[in-house]
Short mmCIF file of C-alpha atoms in Angstrom, two decimals:
data_model
loop_
_atom_site.label_atom_id
_atom_site.label_comp_id
_atom_site.label_asym_id
_atom_site.label_seq_id
_atom_site.Cartn_x
_atom_site.Cartn_y
_atom_site.Cartn_z
CA SER A 1 116.22 96.14 68.71
CA VAL A 2 117.07 98.21 71.31
CA ASP A 3 118.16 96.77 74.73
CA PRO A 4 116.40 98.97 77.28
CA MET A 5 118.75 97.53 79.92
CA THR A 6 116.09 97.88 82.63
CA TYR A 7 117.72 95.90 85.18
CA GLU A 8 120.73 98.00 85.08
CA THR A 9 118.46 101.03 85.48
CA GLN A 10 116.82 99.40 88.49
CA PHE A 11 120.29 99.33 90.17
CA PHE A 12 121.78 102.59 89.08
CA GLY A 13 118.57 104.80 89.00
CA PHE A 14 119.46 105.87 85.69
CA THR A 15 119.44 104.15 81.91
CA PRO A 16 123.19 103.46 81.09
CA GLN A 17 122.44 104.78 77.65
CA THR A 18 121.21 108.10 78.87
CA CYS A 19 124.36 108.23 81.14
CA ILE A 20 126.50 107.57 78.03
CA LEU A 21 124.64 110.20 76.05
CA ARG A 22 125.13 112.69 78.71
CA VAL A 23 128.72 112.36 78.60
CA TYR A 24 128.95 112.34 74.92
CA ILE A 25 126.90 115.60 74.65
CA ALA A 26 129.14 116.94 77.31
CA PHE A 27 132.29 115.96 75.59
CA GLN A 28 131.23 117.11 72.20
CA ASP A 29 130.08 120.69 73.57
CA TYR A 30 133.38 121.09 75.33
CA LEU A 31 135.37 120.23 72.16
CA PHE A 32 133.08 122.78 70.23
CA GLU A 33 133.64 125.26 73.10
CA MET A 34 137.43 124.87 72.77
CA MET A 35 137.63 125.14 69.13
CA GLN A 36 135.34 128.42 69.43
CA VAL A 37 137.99 129.64 71.81
CA VAL A 38 140.91 129.02 69.67
CA GLU A 39 139.30 130.46 66.63
CA GLY A 40 138.48 133.62 68.90
CA VAL A 41 142.12 133.81 70.10
CA MET A 42 143.35 133.72 66.61
CA LEU A 43 141.01 136.18 65.01
CA LYS A 44 141.66 138.67 67.89
CA LYS A 45 145.45 138.14 67.56
CA LEU A 46 144.82 138.84 63.77
CA ASP A 47 142.97 142.05 64.37
CA GLY A 48 145.93 143.23 66.23
CA ILE A 49 148.16 142.81 63.35
CA PRO A 50 148.05 145.70 60.60
CA GLY A 51 147.68 144.79 57.10
CA CYS A 52 147.19 141.18 57.94
CA LYS A 53 146.42 139.10 54.82
CA ILE A 54 144.61 136.23 56.65
CA SER A 55 140.66 136.71 56.66
CA PRO A 56 138.38 135.54 59.29
CA PHE A 57 136.80 133.42 56.58
CA GLN A 58 140.23 131.63 56.14
CA ILE A 59 140.51 130.94 59.93
CA ARG A 60 136.88 129.65 59.95
CA LYS A 61 137.74 127.20 57.20
CA CYS A 62 140.82 126.27 59.16
CA THR A 63 138.74 125.49 62.38
CA GLU A 64 135.97 123.62 60.47
CA LYS A 65 138.95 121.24 59.15
CA PHE A 66 140.62 120.84 62.16
CA LEU A 67 137.15 120.37 64.03
CA LEU A 68 135.81 118.11 61.25
CA PHE A 69 138.85 115.84 61.86
CA MET A 70 138.56 115.98 65.46
CA LYS A 71 134.89 115.20 65.46
CA GLU A 72 135.50 112.04 63.29
CA HIS A 73 138.09 110.69 65.57
CA PHE A 74 135.99 111.74 68.70
CA ASP A 75 132.99 109.79 67.33
CA LYS A 76 135.00 106.39 66.78
CA LEU A 77 136.79 106.81 69.80
CA PHE A 78 133.95 107.46 71.97
CA ALA A 79 131.90 104.55 70.22
CA LYS A 80 134.53 102.35 71.30
CA MET A 81 134.36 103.76 74.89
CA GLU A 82 130.69 103.46 74.98
CA GLU A 83 130.81 99.84 74.23
CA VAL A 84 133.42 99.01 76.90
CA LEU A 85 131.32 100.97 79.38
CA LEU A 86 128.10 99.35 78.54
CA GLN A 87 129.56 95.81 78.63
CA LEU A 88 132.10 95.90 81.66
CA VAL A 89 131.04 98.94 83.99
CA LEU A 90 127.17 99.76 83.32
CA ASN A 91 126.05 96.18 82.96
CA ILE A 92 124.81 93.60 85.19
CA PRO A 93 125.75 90.08 84.22
CA LYS A 94 123.27 87.46 83.45
CA ASN A 95 124.00 85.35 86.61
CA VAL A 96 123.57 88.38 89.00
CA LEU A 97 120.63 88.83 91.15
CA LEU A 98 120.18 92.15 92.75
CA PRO A 99 119.68 92.21 96.81
CA GLU A 100 115.86 93.40 96.44
CA ASP A 101 115.22 90.47 94.20
CA LYS A 102 116.65 87.56 96.62
CA VAL A 103 113.03 86.71 97.37
CA GLN A 104 112.42 85.61 93.85
CA GLU A 105 114.81 82.73 93.95
CA GLN A 106 114.16 82.09 97.64
CA TYR A 107 110.36 81.60 97.20
CA PRO A 108 109.72 80.71 93.42
CA TYR A 109 105.92 80.33 93.89
CA SER A 110 103.85 79.43 90.81
CA LYS A 111 100.46 81.09 90.25
CA GLU A 112 98.67 77.61 91.66
CA GLU A 113 101.36 77.31 94.50
CA PHE A 114 100.41 80.56 95.65
CA GLN A 115 96.80 80.18 95.32
CA ALA A 116 97.08 77.07 97.40
CA LEU A 117 99.00 78.80 100.19
CA GLN A 118 96.24 81.42 99.95
CA ASP A 119 93.36 79.10 100.29
CA GLU A 120 95.35 77.25 103.02
CA LEU A 121 95.38 80.56 104.91
CA GLN A 122 91.74 81.19 104.59
CA GLN A 123 90.89 77.72 105.51
CA LEU A 124 93.08 78.46 108.71
CA GLN A 125 91.37 81.37 109.24
CA GLN A 126 87.99 79.61 109.24
CA GLN A 127 89.09 77.13 111.55
CA CYS A 128 90.42 79.58 113.92
CA ARG A 129 87.01 81.57 113.77
CA ALA A 130 84.97 78.12 114.42
CA GLU A 131 87.37 77.30 117.33
CA ALA A 132 86.68 80.79 118.73
CA ALA A 133 82.90 79.99 118.25
CA ALA A 134 83.38 76.66 119.84
CA GLU A 135 85.06 78.15 122.95
CA GLN A 136 82.32 80.92 123.54
CA ALA A 137 79.98 78.17 123.19
CA LEU A 138 81.59 75.68 125.75
CA ARG A 139 82.22 78.64 128.21
CA ALA A 140 78.56 79.73 127.93
CA GLU A 141 77.57 76.18 128.65
CA LEU A 142 80.09 76.11 131.83
CA GLU A 143 78.60 79.24 133.09
CA GLU A 144 74.86 77.68 132.69
CA GLN A 145 75.98 74.34 134.43
CA LYS A 146 77.33 76.17 137.14
CA ALA A 147 74.01 78.11 137.90
CA VAL A 148 71.99 74.68 137.20
CA LYS A 149 74.54 72.74 139.45
CA ALA A 150 74.20 75.42 142.37
CA GLU A 151 70.07 75.16 142.10
CA LEU A 152 70.49 71.25 142.37
CA GLU A 153 72.76 71.19 145.10
CA LYS A 154 70.41 73.54 146.99
CA ILE A 155 67.71 71.22 146.51
CA LEU A 156 69.62 68.31 147.69
CA GLN A 157 70.57 70.41 150.66
CA CYS A 158 66.99 70.66 151.59
CA PHE A 159 66.49 67.00 151.60
CA ASP A 160 69.63 66.88 153.67
CA GLY A 161 68.05 69.35 155.81
CA LEU A 162 64.98 67.57 156.52
CA GLU A 163 66.70 64.35 157.26
CA ASN A 164 68.73 65.95 159.80
CA ILE A 165 66.04 67.55 161.66
CA CYS A 166 64.44 63.87 161.89
CA ARG A 167 67.76 62.54 162.96
CA GLU A 168 68.17 65.33 165.48
CA HIS A 169 64.84 64.32 166.91
CA GLY A 170 65.58 60.71 167.09
CA ALA A 171 64.11 59.27 163.91
CA SER A 172 67.44 58.29 161.99
CA ASN A 173 65.29 56.46 159.39
CA PHE A 174 62.19 58.58 158.76
CA LYS A 175 60.41 55.53 156.89
CA GLU A 176 60.99 53.06 159.72
CA SER A 177 59.95 55.65 162.39
CA PHE A 178 56.79 56.68 160.43
CA ALA A 179 55.88 52.92 160.28
CA LEU A 180 56.87 52.37 163.72
CA LEU A 181 54.66 55.63 164.67
CA THR A 182 51.66 54.24 162.54
CA GLN A 183 52.06 50.90 164.23
CA SER A 184 52.08 52.55 167.59
CA SER A 185 49.15 54.65 166.67
CA ARG A 186 47.22 51.46 165.82
CA LYS A 187 48.14 49.79 168.98
CA LEU A 188 46.98 52.77 170.92
CA GLN A 189 43.74 52.85 169.15
CA ASP A 190 43.09 49.38 169.72
CA VAL A 191 43.93 49.80 173.44
CA LEU A 192 41.72 52.78 173.46
CA LYS A 193 38.81 50.58 172.10
CA ASP A 194 39.63 47.94 174.53
CA VAL A 195 39.33 50.36 177.50
CA GLU A 196 36.12 52.09 176.20
CA GLU A 197 34.48 48.41 175.99
CA LYS A 198 35.74 47.43 179.20
CA SER A 199 34.39 50.62 180.80
CA LYS A 200 31.03 50.08 179.28
CA GLY B 1 136.58 97.12 90.00
CA ARG B 2 134.45 98.82 87.94
CA ALA B 3 135.28 102.44 89.18
CA GLN B 4 138.84 101.65 87.83
CA VAL B 5 137.83 100.33 84.53
CA PHE B 6 135.70 103.33 84.14
CA THR B 7 138.64 105.89 84.86
CA THR B 8 140.96 103.91 82.60
CA VAL B 9 138.23 103.71 79.70
CA VAL B 10 137.83 107.67 79.95
CA ASP B 11 141.86 108.25 80.30
CA THR B 12 142.31 105.85 77.37
CA PHE B 13 139.90 107.84 75.23
CA LEU B 14 141.48 111.18 76.17
CA GLU B 15 144.74 110.09 75.38
CA LYS B 16 143.81 108.58 72.06
CA LEU B 17 142.03 112.00 71.04
CA VAL B 18 144.89 114.06 72.04
CA ALA B 19 146.94 111.55 69.99
CA ALA B 20 144.79 111.99 67.09
CA GLY B 21 144.49 115.86 67.55
CA SER B 22 148.27 116.18 67.24
CA TYR B 23 150.03 119.37 67.02
CA GLN B 24 151.30 118.46 63.73
CA ARG B 25 147.56 118.21 62.46
CA PHE B 26 146.74 121.36 64.22
CA VAL B 27 149.43 122.93 62.38
CA ASN B 28 148.32 121.35 59.10
CA CYS B 29 144.87 122.83 59.36
CA TYR B 30 145.96 126.39 60.57
CA ARG B 31 149.07 126.65 58.37
CA CYS B 32 148.12 130.18 57.32
CA PHE B 33 148.28 131.22 61.09
CA TYR B 34 151.26 129.04 62.00
CA LYS B 35 153.33 130.66 59.26
CA LEU B 36 152.52 134.12 60.82
CA GLN B 37 152.81 133.04 64.52
CA PRO B 38 154.48 129.80 65.30
CA GLN B 39 155.01 130.27 68.55
CA LEU B 40 151.67 131.62 69.42
CA THR B 41 150.17 128.53 67.61
CA ARG B 42 152.07 126.18 69.92
CA SER B 43 150.85 127.90 72.81
CA ILE B 44 147.01 127.97 71.65
CA TYR B 45 147.31 124.49 70.86
CA ASP B 46 148.75 123.39 74.23
CA GLN B 47 146.03 125.65 75.78
CA PHE B 48 143.56 124.02 73.83
CA ILE B 49 144.71 120.32 74.82
CA SER B 50 144.88 121.25 78.42
CA GLN B 51 141.62 122.92 78.72
CA LEU B 52 139.92 120.11 76.93
CA GLN B 53 141.45 117.36 79.07
CA ALA B 54 140.69 119.31 82.27
CA SER B 55 136.81 119.79 81.08
CA ILE B 56 136.52 116.46 80.14
CA LYS B 57 137.86 115.22 83.60
CA GLU B 58 135.74 117.58 85.44
CA GLU B 59 132.81 116.26 83.46
CA ILE B 60 133.77 113.03 84.49
CA GLN B 61 133.97 113.72 88.06
CA GLU B 62 130.58 115.55 88.11
CA VAL B 63 129.00 112.60 86.45
CA LYS B 64 130.56 110.44 89.12
CA ASN B 65 129.50 112.82 91.93
CA GLU B 66 125.66 113.41 90.70
CA GLY B 67 125.18 109.51 90.12
CA ASN B 68 127.25 108.44 93.33
CA LEU B 69 128.74 106.32 90.75
CA GLU B 70 131.73 105.21 92.85
CA GLY B 71 129.39 104.11 95.62
CA LEU B 72 127.21 102.12 93.04
CA PHE B 73 130.41 100.54 91.27
CA SER B 74 131.55 99.59 94.51
CA SER B 75 128.39 97.77 95.50
CA LEU B 76 127.89 96.20 92.11
CA ASP B 77 131.41 94.74 92.44
CA LYS B 78 130.39 93.15 95.75
CA ILE B 79 127.14 91.90 94.37
CA VAL B 80 128.95 90.38 91.31
CA GLU B 81 131.54 88.85 93.55
CA GLU B 82 129.11 87.13 95.52
CA ALA B 83 127.51 85.46 92.35
CA LYS B 84 130.56 84.35 90.95
CA ASP B 85 130.02 80.87 91.70
CA ARG B 86 126.74 80.88 89.92
CA GLU B 87 126.54 79.81 86.35
CA GLU B 88 122.92 79.86 85.31
CA PRO B 89 121.07 83.03 84.61
CA ALA B 90 119.40 84.67 87.50
CA TRP B 91 115.89 85.71 87.83
CA ARG B 92 114.73 88.65 85.89
CA PRO B 93 111.58 90.74 86.01
CA SER B 94 108.83 89.03 83.78
CA GLY B 95 107.20 92.24 82.89
CA ILE B 96 103.89 91.07 84.75
CA PRO B 97 103.83 92.80 88.11
CA GLU B 98 101.08 90.52 89.27
CA GLU B 99 103.40 87.53 89.00
CA ASP B 100 106.61 89.11 90.21
CA VAL B 101 105.09 90.54 93.42
CA ARG B 102 103.98 87.08 94.48
CA SER B 103 107.15 86.00 95.72
CA THR B 104 107.38 89.33 97.75
CA MET B 105 104.30 88.25 99.54
CA VAL B 106 105.28 84.60 100.11
CA PRO B 107 107.66 85.14 103.20
CA TYR B 108 104.79 86.87 105.02
CA PHE B 109 102.13 84.46 104.01
CA LEU B 110 104.41 81.59 105.08
CA LYS B 111 105.07 83.30 108.57
CA HIS B 112 101.28 84.19 108.91
CA ARG B 113 100.46 80.26 108.28
CA SER B 114 102.84 79.22 110.81
CA TYR B 115 101.25 81.67 113.42
CA LEU B 116 97.80 80.51 112.33
CA ARG B 117 98.70 76.69 112.69
CA ARG B 118 100.11 77.56 116.01
CA VAL B 119 97.07 79.59 117.22
CA LEU B 120 94.83 76.91 116.11
CA ARG B 121 96.54 74.25 117.70
CA GLU B 122 96.38 75.94 120.92
CA LYS B 123 92.98 76.95 120.68
CA GLU B 124 91.95 73.18 119.83
CA GLU B 125 93.80 72.11 122.85
CA GLU B 126 92.57 74.67 125.08
CA ASN B 127 88.87 73.66 123.82
CA ARG B 128 89.43 70.14 124.36
CA LYS B 129 90.15 70.81 127.94
CA VAL B 130 87.26 72.88 128.17
CA ALA B 131 85.04 70.27 126.48
CA GLU B 132 86.09 67.90 129.03
CA SER B 133 84.95 70.00 131.97
CA VAL B 134 81.53 70.59 130.13
CA LEU B 135 81.30 66.95 129.66
CA MET B 136 81.95 66.32 133.39
CA GLY B 137 79.75 69.05 134.37
CA ARG B 138 76.89 67.26 132.43
CA ASP B 139 77.75 64.09 133.97
CA ARG B 140 77.58 65.83 137.46
CA ILE B 141 74.31 67.38 136.68
CA ALA B 142 72.74 64.00 135.52
CA GLU B 143 73.91 62.66 138.87
CA LEU B 144 72.64 65.45 140.87
CA GLN B 145 69.34 64.91 139.15
CA GLN B 146 69.18 61.35 139.81
CA LEU B 147 69.83 61.89 143.51
CA ILE B 148 66.99 64.27 143.69
CA GLN B 149 64.67 62.08 142.07
CA ALA B 150 65.36 59.34 144.37
CA ARG B 151 64.93 61.33 147.46
CA GLN B 152 61.80 62.76 146.06
CA GLN B 153 60.40 59.25 145.35
CA ALA B 154 61.55 58.23 148.80
CA TRP B 155 59.44 60.92 150.24
CA GLN B 156 56.51 60.32 148.28
CA PHE C 1 111.39 106.25 76.66
CA ASP C 2 114.20 106.93 78.92
CA GLU C 3 111.72 108.43 81.40
CA LEU C 4 109.38 105.27 80.90
CA ILE C 5 112.19 102.82 81.46
CA VAL C 6 113.43 104.77 84.76
CA GLU C 7 110.02 104.79 86.13
CA THR C 8 109.33 101.48 85.34
CA ALA C 9 112.83 100.23 86.99
CA THR C 10 111.93 102.19 90.12
CA ARG C 11 108.55 100.95 90.40
CA ARG C 12 110.01 97.30 90.26
CA LYS C 13 112.59 98.32 93.00
CA GLN C 14 110.38 100.05 95.39
CA TRP C 15 106.73 98.88 94.75
CA PRO C 16 106.86 95.32 95.93
CA LYS C 17 107.66 96.16 99.49
CA LYS C 18 105.07 98.99 99.52
CA ILE C 19 102.47 96.59 98.19
CA LEU C 20 103.53 94.09 100.94
CA VAL C 21 103.06 96.80 103.62
CA HIS C 22 99.48 97.41 102.25
CA ALA C 23 98.70 93.62 101.92
CA ILE C 24 99.77 93.00 105.56
CA GLN C 25 97.62 95.95 106.68
CA THR C 26 94.83 94.49 104.73
CA MET C 27 94.99 91.01 106.27
CA LYS C 28 95.24 92.42 109.67
CA ALA C 29 92.42 94.29 109.40
CA GLU C 30 90.50 91.56 108.03
CA GLN C 31 91.52 89.43 111.00
CA GLU C 32 90.31 92.29 113.52
#
């Protein structure tokens, strides 16, 4: 049955009801204080009048009468003031959103939507990690390929070197030259045989 | 503005209180003293009213200063003015912190999502190029191996 | 009751931002 006015408290930093209560207590205290002062002044004055028939008790009765009357009106008037202050001044209308809560209307995500967003983030992170791992593997292979290519090219260079040597020594096609050399060797062998037979 | 309404309401309260606690009423209550000292009674009454008004106004000013009410009222007036075209009720805390804090996190999450998507896109593109180089490298190695085999066979 | 209301309202105003800071720190630490 009590409206705690939490949203107003969020803005002001204090509850409106407490503010009003503080004001009420202060005003009431001042009223009582002033009445005490009034009574005090009257009693002091009466003290100075010799043979005065008015007793302090009578003055006290008068004070109580006046105070009761004032307190009654005070309470009635203060209640009206409180109503106005709580409705018009220390109040945040229902259609008003405080600046710190703007995100609530800009991004009204339900539990499911929020979970979906978190899941998506997790998935993206996993994909990024996978891509990073893939990059590592690819670059490792590139390095390996570099070394392998270098070795293979060295071997090819050896073959090229051999062929160059043969070419430098007049054998552009080693296979043909070798065949020719074999042929020539055979011919020479045949000629040698011939010569040996004739010399016998 | 709220500040003006506040001041007006307090002033009205004081006015009506003073009107209720009129001199006539004061005299009615302190009749015995009034008969003895009518002028003093008037003086006491005037002092009482004046002091009461001053104390109440001072208290109000103190409350305004302590709570920075003037500033708060002005801010609130601005916020209310900005929302004047809106009819439907605004959001209010649900009382479940877990739910309410969600919306605070969403903007960051969305920013983070954009960032991750961009990074992933860039990484994928980069990896695609590196993968192409790797494939080309493999082809080249296969080519070299074939050449070497052919030369070796020829020498054999 | 009043203290409770003020405390609750103050937390509603201030803590979401603080929680966000911590959440971001946690996410960044996880990434690292």
